[in-house]
C-alpha cells in the first residue's frame, strides 16, 4: 500500500456557508491535511491555526490549536457574531496556508436601539426640535438591522422632572434600519429633562432602550400677561401704595 507523503497543505472538505450571526455554520466547516500530491495525510498531527479576514482585508481573528483526527480538521466550533463578509485561512508551521471561499454573516433579528443623533442641547417649549433624534435598530450583537419587520419606536420623558411635562406630540416613529423623529414636540415647564426611546416589533418590546443626554427646555413664545402682585392703595394724584407686578408667559 502506498502511504501519503509528509503534510504539505490543506484542502477544504466543507466550505463555510452564509449564516445569521451567532447561529454557527450548517453544515459544519471541515478540512483535511494533504501532501504535495493531494493525498490525505492520516497521520498528520500539526497544530492548526484558523485566521479570518473581515471584508477581505487583513487578519482580524484567530482560533488556534485545531488538531486533525485521521487527517481531518473539525471546525464545527467556529462561530461569528459580527455581521460582515469573511474568509478563513488555515495555517500551520511548515505547511502552505489555504484560504476558504468568501462567506457572509447576516444580522440577527431586531433587539435594541443605538444612537445616530442624540438630541442633547436646548429646545424651546412647544416648538419642533432643532436636533432630530435619530436611532439605528440593532440586533443582540449590535449589528445594524437593515431588513425585517417594521420597528415602532416610542419616546417618553423620564426622570425626576418628568412631572413638569405638559404635552408630548410626534413621539412615535416607525421604520426599518434607521428611525428619525421629525416632528417631536415637547411642551413643558422650563427645566432639564431626559428622553427614553423604546422599540417593539410585532407587539414585542425590546429588552434594551436608548436614553438621551440631558435636554434643556426653555420657555416658549410669549402668549399672555399674568398679574403676580395686584395694585393696591390707589388715591387720586398719589403713587400707588403697592405697585402691580406682571409676568410674561
PDB file of N, CA, C and O in Angstrom, residues 109-170:
ATOM      1  N   UNK A 109     -32.221  39.189  14.399  1.00  0.00           N
ATOM      2  CA  UNK A 109     -33.456  39.978  14.448  1.00  0.00           C
ATOM      3  C   UNK A 109     -33.260  41.230  15.300  1.00  0.00           C
ATOM      4  O   UNK A 109     -32.358  41.310  16.148  1.00  0.00           O
ATOM      5  N   UNK A 110     -34.121  42.229  15.099  1.00  0.00           N
ATOM      6  CA  UNK A 110     -34.066  43.477  15.855  1.00  0.00           C
ATOM      7  C   UNK A 110     -34.221  43.203  17.344  1.00  0.00           C
ATOM      8  O   UNK A 110     -35.099  42.454  17.770  1.00  0.00           O
ATOM      9  N   UNK A 111     -33.332  43.830  18.138  1.00  0.00           N
ATOM     10  CA  UNK A 111     -33.363  43.592  19.583  1.00  0.00           C
ATOM     11  C   UNK A 111     -33.054  44.832  20.409  1.00  0.00           C
ATOM     12  O   UNK A 111     -33.175  44.810  21.629  1.00  0.00           O
ATOM     13  N   UNK A 112     -32.651  45.936  19.767  1.00  0.00           N
ATOM     14  CA  UNK A 112     -32.298  47.121  20.535  1.00  0.00           C
ATOM     15  C   UNK A 112     -32.104  48.334  19.649  1.00  0.00           C
ATOM     16  O   UNK A 112     -32.305  48.287  18.428  1.00  0.00           O
ATOM     17  N   UNK A 113     -31.693  49.427  20.275  1.00  0.00           N
ATOM     18  CA  UNK A 113     -31.506  50.708  19.586  1.00  0.00           C
ATOM     19  C   UNK A 113     -30.169  51.303  19.993  1.00  0.00           C
ATOM     20  O   UNK A 113     -29.723  51.143  21.136  1.00  0.00           O
ATOM     21  N   UNK A 114     -29.540  52.008  19.061  1.00  0.00           N
ATOM     22  CA  UNK A 114     -28.351  52.784  19.400  1.00  0.00           C
ATOM     23  C   UNK A 114     -28.437  54.139  18.709  1.00  0.00           C
ATOM     24  O   UNK A 114     -29.104  54.288  17.685  1.00  0.00           O
ATOM     25  N   UNK A 115     -27.758  55.123  19.283  1.00  0.00           N
ATOM     26  CA  UNK A 115     -27.867  56.487  18.784  1.00  0.00           C
ATOM     27  C   UNK A 115     -27.088  56.693  17.492  1.00  0.00           C
ATOM     28  O   UNK A 115     -25.965  56.239  17.361  1.00  0.00           O
ATOM     29  N   UNK A 116     -27.712  57.399  16.579  1.00  0.00           N
ATOM     30  CA  UNK A 116     -27.021  58.033  15.459  1.00  0.00           C
ATOM     31  C   UNK A 116     -26.894  59.518  15.767  1.00  0.00           C
ATOM     32  O   UNK A 116     -25.821  60.104  15.650  1.00  0.00           O
ATOM     33  N   UNK A 117     -28.017  60.141  16.176  1.00  0.00           N
ATOM     34  CA  UNK A 117     -28.008  61.535  16.630  1.00  0.00           C
ATOM     35  C   UNK A 117     -28.727  61.594  17.969  1.00  0.00           C
ATOM     36  O   UNK A 117     -29.934  61.346  18.052  1.00  0.00           O
ATOM     37  N   UNK A 118     -27.987  61.890  19.032  1.00  0.00           N
ATOM     38  CA  UNK A 118     -28.554  62.049  20.368  1.00  0.00           C
ATOM     39  C   UNK A 118     -29.001  63.511  20.512  1.00  0.00           C
ATOM     40  O   UNK A 118     -28.187  64.420  20.375  1.00  0.00           O
ATOM     41  N   UNK A 119     -30.297  63.747  20.780  1.00  0.00           N
ATOM     42  CA  UNK A 119     -30.820  65.126  20.740  1.00  0.00           C
ATOM     43  C   UNK A 119     -30.539  65.927  22.006  1.00  0.00           C
ATOM     44  O   UNK A 119     -31.441  66.487  22.622  1.00  0.00           O
ATOM     45  N   UNK A 120     -29.300  65.991  22.427  1.00  0.00           N
ATOM     46  CA  UNK A 120     -28.968  66.796  23.603  1.00  0.00           C
ATOM     47  C   UNK A 120     -28.967  68.273  23.225  1.00  0.00           C
ATOM     48  O   UNK A 120     -28.909  68.645  22.054  1.00  0.00           O
ATOM     49  N   UNK A 121     -29.002  69.130  24.239  1.00  0.00           N
ATOM     50  CA  UNK A 121     -28.971  70.571  23.997  1.00  0.00           C
ATOM     51  C   UNK A 121     -30.247  71.242  24.457  1.00  0.00           C
ATOM     52  O   UNK A 121     -30.966  70.735  25.314  1.00  0.00           O
ATOM     53  N   UNK A 122     -30.539  72.406  23.892  1.00  0.00           N
ATOM     54  CA  UNK A 122     -31.692  73.196  24.309  1.00  0.00           C
ATOM     55  C   UNK A 122     -32.816  73.177  23.290  1.00  0.00           C
ATOM     56  O   UNK A 122     -32.577  73.276  22.088  1.00  0.00           O
ATOM     57  N   UNK A 123     -34.031  73.019  23.788  1.00  0.00           N
ATOM     58  CA  UNK A 123     -35.227  73.101  22.952  1.00  0.00           C
ATOM     59  C   UNK A 123     -36.145  74.164  23.526  1.00  0.00           C
ATOM     60  O   UNK A 123     -36.147  74.420  24.725  1.00  0.00           O
ATOM     61  N   UNK A 124     -36.962  74.747  22.662  1.00  0.00           N
ATOM     62  CA  UNK A 124     -37.954  75.709  23.111  1.00  0.00           C
ATOM     63  C   UNK A 124     -39.280  74.982  23.323  1.00  0.00           C
ATOM     64  O   UNK A 124     -39.730  74.226  22.476  1.00  0.00           O
ATOM     65  N   UNK A 125     -39.871  75.199  24.470  1.00  0.00           N
ATOM     66  CA  UNK A 125     -41.130  74.533  24.806  1.00  0.00           C
ATOM     67  C   UNK A 125     -42.184  74.784  23.738  1.00  0.00           C
ATOM     68  O   UNK A 125     -42.396  75.918  23.302  1.00  0.00           O
ATOM     69  N   UNK A 126     -42.845  73.701  23.297  1.00  0.00           N
ATOM     70  CA  UNK A 126     -43.918  73.812  22.325  1.00  0.00           C
ATOM     71  C   UNK A 126     -43.471  73.939  20.895  1.00  0.00           C
ATOM     72  O   UNK A 126     -44.308  74.023  19.989  1.00  0.00           O
ATOM     73  N   UNK A 127     -42.167  73.921  20.628  1.00  0.00           N
ATOM     74  CA  UNK A 127     -41.645  74.044  19.265  1.00  0.00           C
ATOM     75  C   UNK A 127     -41.084  72.704  18.798  1.00  0.00           C
ATOM     76  O   UNK A 127     -40.595  71.908  19.597  1.00  0.00           O
ATOM     77  N   UNK A 128     -41.148  72.460  17.475  1.00  0.00           N
ATOM     78  CA  UNK A 128     -40.473  71.285  16.929  1.00  0.00           C
ATOM     79  C   UNK A 128     -38.983  71.385  17.239  1.00  0.00           C
ATOM     80  O   UNK A 128     -38.389  72.470  17.150  1.00  0.00           O
ATOM     81  N   UNK A 129     -38.386  70.266  17.584  1.00  0.00           N
ATOM     82  CA  UNK A 129     -36.988  70.285  17.998  1.00  0.00           C
ATOM     83  C   UNK A 129     -36.084  70.589  16.810  1.00  0.00           C
ATOM     84  O   UNK A 129     -36.415  70.308  15.654  1.00  0.00           O
ATOM     85  N   UNK A 130     -34.936  71.159  17.096  1.00  0.00           N
ATOM     86  CA  UNK A 130     -33.991  71.540  16.045  1.00  0.00           C
ATOM     87  C   UNK A 130     -32.997  70.423  15.739  1.00  0.00           C
ATOM     88  O   UNK A 130     -32.480  70.337  14.635  1.00  0.00           O
ATOM     89  N   UNK A 131     -32.697  69.573  16.733  1.00  0.00           N
ATOM     90  CA  UNK A 131     -31.825  68.418  16.528  1.00  0.00           C
ATOM     91  C   UNK A 131     -32.685  67.169  16.533  1.00  0.00           C
ATOM     92  O   UNK A 131     -33.145  66.729  17.587  1.00  0.00           O
ATOM     93  N   UNK A 132     -32.943  66.597  15.367  1.00  0.00           N
ATOM     94  CA  UNK A 132     -33.863  65.475  15.266  1.00  0.00           C
ATOM     95  C   UNK A 132     -33.235  64.214  15.845  1.00  0.00           C
ATOM     96  O   UNK A 132     -32.151  63.796  15.413  1.00  0.00           O
ATOM     97  N   UNK A 133     -33.898  63.570  16.802  1.00  0.00           N
ATOM     98  CA  UNK A 133     -33.387  62.294  17.312  1.00  0.00           C
ATOM     99  C   UNK A 133     -33.380  61.257  16.198  1.00  0.00           C
ATOM    100  O   UNK A 133     -34.359  61.105  15.468  1.00  0.00           O
ATOM    101  N   UNK A 134     -32.268  60.547  16.068  1.00  0.00           N
ATOM    102  CA  UNK A 134     -32.161  59.506  15.048  1.00  0.00           C
ATOM    103  C   UNK A 134     -31.501  58.282  15.658  1.00  0.00           C
ATOM    104  O   UNK A 134     -30.435  58.392  16.289  1.00  0.00           O
ATOM    105  N   UNK A 135     -32.146  57.129  15.484  1.00  0.00           N
ATOM    106  CA  UNK A 135     -31.656  55.895  16.083  1.00  0.00           C
ATOM    107  C   UNK A 135     -31.473  54.805  15.038  1.00  0.00           C
ATOM    108  O   UNK A 135     -32.137  54.805  14.011  1.00  0.00           O
ATOM    109  N   UNK A 136     -30.570  53.886  15.347  1.00  0.00           N
ATOM    110  CA  UNK A 136     -30.329  52.726  14.500  1.00  0.00           C
ATOM    111  C   UNK A 136     -30.868  51.490  15.210  1.00  0.00           C
ATOM    112  O   UNK A 136     -30.626  51.290  16.408  1.00  0.00           O
ATOM    113  N   UNK A 137     -31.588  50.653  14.475  1.00  0.00           N
ATOM    114  CA  UNK A 137     -32.069  49.384  15.021  1.00  0.00           C
ATOM    115  C   UNK A 137     -30.923  48.375  14.951  1.00  0.00           C
ATOM    116  O   UNK A 137     -30.274  48.229  13.910  1.00  0.00           O
ATOM    117  N   UNK A 138     -30.651  47.671  16.055  1.00  0.00           N
ATOM    118  CA  UNK A 138     -29.552  46.708  16.104  1.00  0.00           C
ATOM    119  C   UNK A 138     -30.053  45.370  16.635  1.00  0.00           C
ATOM    120  O   UNK A 138     -31.106  45.286  17.276  1.00  0.00           O
ATOM    121  N   UNK A 139     -29.277  44.319  16.365  1.00  0.00           N
ATOM    122  CA  UNK A 139     -29.607  43.011  16.909  1.00  0.00           C
ATOM    123  C   UNK A 139     -28.918  42.815  18.253  1.00  0.00           C
ATOM    124  O   UNK A 139     -28.311  43.757  18.790  1.00  0.00           O
ATOM    125  N   UNK A 140     -28.991  41.630  18.821  1.00  0.00           N
ATOM    126  CA  UNK A 140     -28.424  41.386  20.142  1.00  0.00           C
ATOM    127  C   UNK A 140     -26.899  41.518  20.165  1.00  0.00           C
ATOM    128  O   UNK A 140     -26.301  41.638  21.238  1.00  0.00           O
ATOM    129  N   UNK A 141     -26.266  41.513  18.991  1.00  0.00           N
ATOM    130  CA  UNK A 141     -24.815  41.648  18.909  1.00  0.00           C
ATOM    131  C   UNK A 141     -24.400  43.044  18.449  1.00  0.00           C
ATOM    132  O   UNK A 141     -23.246  43.268  18.093  1.00  0.00           O
ATOM    133  N   UNK A 142     -25.352  43.979  18.424  1.00  0.00           N
ATOM    134  CA  UNK A 142     -25.128  45.365  17.999  1.00  0.00           C
ATOM    135  C   UNK A 142     -24.810  45.502  16.511  1.00  0.00           C
ATOM    136  O   UNK A 142     -24.188  46.484  16.091  1.00  0.00           O
ATOM    137  N   UNK A 143     -25.228  44.531  15.724  1.00  0.00           N
ATOM    138  CA  UNK A 143     -25.162  44.697  14.272  1.00  0.00           C
ATOM    139  C   UNK A 143     -26.361  45.523  13.804  1.00  0.00           C
ATOM    140  O   UNK A 143     -27.478  45.337  14.302  1.00  0.00           O
ATOM    141  N   UNK A 144     -26.132  46.415  12.856  1.00  0.00           N
ATOM    142  CA  UNK A 144     -27.233  47.189  12.281  1.00  0.00           C
ATOM    143  C   UNK A 144     -28.210  46.256  11.583  1.00  0.00           C
ATOM    144  O   UNK A 144     -27.809  45.376  10.822  1.00  0.00           O
ATOM    145  N   UNK A 145     -29.499  46.445  11.859  1.00  0.00           N
ATOM    146  CA  UNK A 145     -30.552  45.630  11.249  1.00  0.00           C
ATOM    147  C   UNK A 145     -31.140  46.416  10.079  1.00  0.00           C
ATOM    148  O   UNK A 145     -31.735  47.476  10.275  1.00  0.00           O
ATOM    149  N   UNK A 146     -30.970  45.890   8.875  1.00  0.00           N
ATOM    150  CA  UNK A 146     -31.399  46.620   7.678  1.00  0.00           C
ATOM    151  C   UNK A 146     -32.620  46.009   7.001  1.00  0.00           C
ATOM    152  O   UNK A 146     -33.199  46.616   6.096  1.00  0.00           O
ATOM    153  N   UNK A 147     -33.009  44.806   7.397  1.00  0.00           N
ATOM    154  CA  UNK A 147     -34.169  44.144   6.808  1.00  0.00           C
ATOM    155  C   UNK A 147     -35.002  43.520   7.917  1.00  0.00           C
ATOM    156  O   UNK A 147     -34.541  43.352   9.041  1.00  0.00           O
ATOM    157  N   UNK A 148     -36.240  43.186   7.585  1.00  0.00           N
ATOM    158  CA  UNK A 148     -37.103  42.539   8.563  1.00  0.00           C
ATOM    159  C   UNK A 148     -38.369  43.339   8.802  1.00  0.00           C
ATOM    160  O   UNK A 148     -38.651  44.322   8.100  1.00  0.00           O
ATOM    161  N   UNK A 149     -39.138  42.958   9.827  1.00  0.00           N
ATOM    162  CA  UNK A 149     -40.390  43.653  10.121  1.00  0.00           C
ATOM    163  C   UNK A 149     -40.158  45.106  10.526  1.00  0.00           C
ATOM    164  O   UNK A 149     -39.079  45.480  10.989  1.00  0.00           O
ATOM    165  N   UNK A 150     -41.196  45.913  10.349  1.00  0.00           N
ATOM    166  CA  UNK A 150     -41.146  47.323  10.744  1.00  0.00           C
ATOM    167  C   UNK A 150     -41.026  47.426  12.271  1.00  0.00           C
ATOM    168  O   UNK A 150     -41.697  46.715  13.015  1.00  0.00           O
ATOM    169  N   UNK A 151     -40.151  48.308  12.712  1.00  0.00           N
ATOM    170  CA  UNK A 151     -39.946  48.564  14.136  1.00  0.00           C
ATOM    171  C   UNK A 151     -40.629  49.880  14.502  1.00  0.00           C
ATOM    172  O   UNK A 151     -40.472  50.880  13.800  1.00  0.00           O
ATOM    173  N   UNK A 152     -41.403  49.875  15.574  1.00  0.00           N
ATOM    174  CA  UNK A 152     -42.041  51.092  16.068  1.00  0.00           C
ATOM    175  C   UNK A 152     -41.313  51.545  17.326  1.00  0.00           C
ATOM    176  O   UNK A 152     -41.130  50.763  18.261  1.00  0.00           O
ATOM    177  N   UNK A 153     -40.896  52.797  17.337  1.00  0.00           N
ATOM    178  CA  UNK A 153     -40.150  53.353  18.462  1.00  0.00           C
ATOM    179  C   UNK A 153     -40.966  54.469  19.092  1.00  0.00           C
ATOM    180  O   UNK A 153     -41.503  55.335  18.391  1.00  0.00           O
ATOM    181  N   UNK A 154     -41.064  54.447  20.411  1.00  0.00           N
ATOM    182  CA  UNK A 154     -41.810  55.468  21.158  1.00  0.00           C
ATOM    183  C   UNK A 154     -40.865  56.228  22.085  1.00  0.00           C
ATOM    184  O   UNK A 154     -39.968  55.642  22.683  1.00  0.00           O
ATOM    185  N   UNK A 155     -41.098  57.524  22.185  1.00  0.00           N
ATOM    186  CA  UNK A 155     -40.293  58.389  23.048  1.00  0.00           C
ATOM    187  C   UNK A 155     -41.124  58.835  24.242  1.00  0.00           C
ATOM    188  O   UNK A 155     -42.305  59.157  24.105  1.00  0.00           O
ATOM    189  N   UNK A 156     -40.506  58.860  25.404  1.00  0.00           N
ATOM    190  CA  UNK A 156     -41.174  59.360  26.608  1.00  0.00           C
ATOM    191  C   UNK A 156     -40.158  60.120  27.443  1.00  0.00           C
ATOM    192  O   UNK A 156     -38.944  59.919  27.317  1.00  0.00           O
ATOM    193  N   UNK A 157     -40.664  61.006  28.291  1.00  0.00           N
ATOM    194  CA  UNK A 157     -39.799  61.778  29.184  1.00  0.00           C
ATOM    195  C   UNK A 157     -39.686  61.029  30.497  1.00  0.00           C
ATOM    196  O   UNK A 157     -40.686  60.606  31.076  1.00  0.00           O
ATOM    197  N   UNK A 158     -38.468  60.841  30.966  1.00  0.00           N
ATOM    198  CA  UNK A 158     -38.244  60.104  32.208  1.00  0.00           C
ATOM    199  C   UNK A 158     -37.437  60.959  33.168  1.00  0.00           C
ATOM    200  O   UNK A 158     -36.905  62.001  32.819  1.00  0.00           O
ATOM    201  N   UNK A 159     -37.364  60.511  34.407  1.00  0.00           N
ATOM    202  CA  UNK A 159     -36.540  61.201  35.381  1.00  0.00           C
ATOM    203  C   UNK A 159     -37.341  62.022  36.372  1.00  0.00           C
ATOM    204  O   UNK A 159     -38.570  62.114  36.316  1.00  0.00           O
ATOM    205  N   UNK A 160     -36.609  62.655  37.272  1.00  0.00           N
ATOM    206  CA  UNK A 160     -37.221  63.362  38.394  1.00  0.00           C
ATOM    207  C   UNK A 160     -38.099  64.526  37.963  1.00  0.00           C
ATOM    208  O   UNK A 160     -39.054  64.887  38.664  1.00  0.00           O
ATOM    209  N   UNK A 161     -37.801  65.133  36.798  1.00  0.00           N
ATOM    210  CA  UNK A 161     -38.535  66.329  36.375  1.00  0.00           C
ATOM    211  C   UNK A 161     -39.679  66.030  35.414  1.00  0.00           C
ATOM    212  O   UNK A 161     -40.293  66.949  34.871  1.00  0.00           O
ATOM    213  N   UNK A 162     -39.971  64.753  35.166  1.00  0.00           N
ATOM    214  CA  UNK A 162     -40.966  64.411  34.150  1.00  0.00           C
ATOM    215  C   UNK A 162     -42.353  64.947  34.468  1.00  0.00           C
ATOM    216  O   UNK A 162     -43.183  65.112  33.567  1.00  0.00           O
ATOM    217  N   UNK A 163     -42.624  65.254  35.734  1.00  0.00           N
ATOM    218  CA  UNK A 163     -43.931  65.809  36.103  1.00  0.00           C
ATOM    219  C   UNK A 163     -44.142  67.198  35.511  1.00  0.00           C
ATOM    220  O   UNK A 163     -45.278  67.671  35.408  1.00  0.00           O
ATOM    221  N   UNK A 164     -43.061  67.842  35.091  1.00  0.00           N
ATOM    222  CA  UNK A 164     -43.172  69.179  34.507  1.00  0.00           C
ATOM    223  C   UNK A 164     -43.560  69.178  33.042  1.00  0.00           C
ATOM    224  O   UNK A 164     -43.721  70.241  32.436  1.00  0.00           O
ATOM    225  N   UNK A 165     -43.727  67.986  32.456  1.00  0.00           N
ATOM    226  CA  UNK A 165     -44.097  67.894  31.043  1.00  0.00           C
ATOM    227  C   UNK A 165     -45.606  68.047  30.900  1.00  0.00           C
ATOM    228  O   UNK A 165     -46.383  67.343  31.544  1.00  0.00           O
ATOM    229  N   UNK A 166     -46.027  68.975  30.073  1.00  0.00           N
ATOM    230  CA  UNK A 166     -47.449  69.244  29.870  1.00  0.00           C
ATOM    231  C   UNK A 166     -48.009  68.466  28.687  1.00  0.00           C
ATOM    232  O   UNK A 166     -49.159  68.024  28.719  1.00  0.00           O
ATOM    233  N   UNK A 167     -47.216  68.278  27.632  1.00  0.00           N
ATOM    234  CA  UNK A 167     -47.687  67.550  26.459  1.00  0.00           C
ATOM    235  C   UNK A 167     -46.501  67.105  25.625  1.00  0.00           C
ATOM    236  O   UNK A 167     -45.476  67.797  25.562  1.00  0.00           O
ATOM    237  N   UNK A 168     -46.625  65.941  24.997  1.00  0.00           N
ATOM    238  CA  UNK A 168     -45.614  65.428  24.069  1.00  0.00           C
ATOM    239  C   UNK A 168     -46.342  64.959  22.814  1.00  0.00           C
ATOM    240  O   UNK A 168     -47.278  64.168  22.898  1.00  0.00           O
ATOM    241  N   UNK A 169     -45.933  65.472  21.665  1.00  0.00           N
ATOM    242  CA  UNK A 169     -46.530  65.039  20.393  1.00  0.00           C
ATOM    243  C   UNK A 169     -45.424  64.571  19.451  1.00  0.00           C
ATOM    244  O   UNK A 169     -44.251  64.902  19.640  1.00  0.00           O
ATOM    245  N   UNK A 170     -45.818  63.819  18.434  1.00  0.00           N
ATOM    246  CA  UNK A 170     -44.845  63.310  17.465  1.00  0.00           C
ATOM    247  C   UNK A 170     -43.840  62.367  18.071  1.00  0.00           C
ATOM    248  O   UNK A 170     -42.707  62.260  17.596  1.00  0.00           O
TER     249      UNK A 170
END
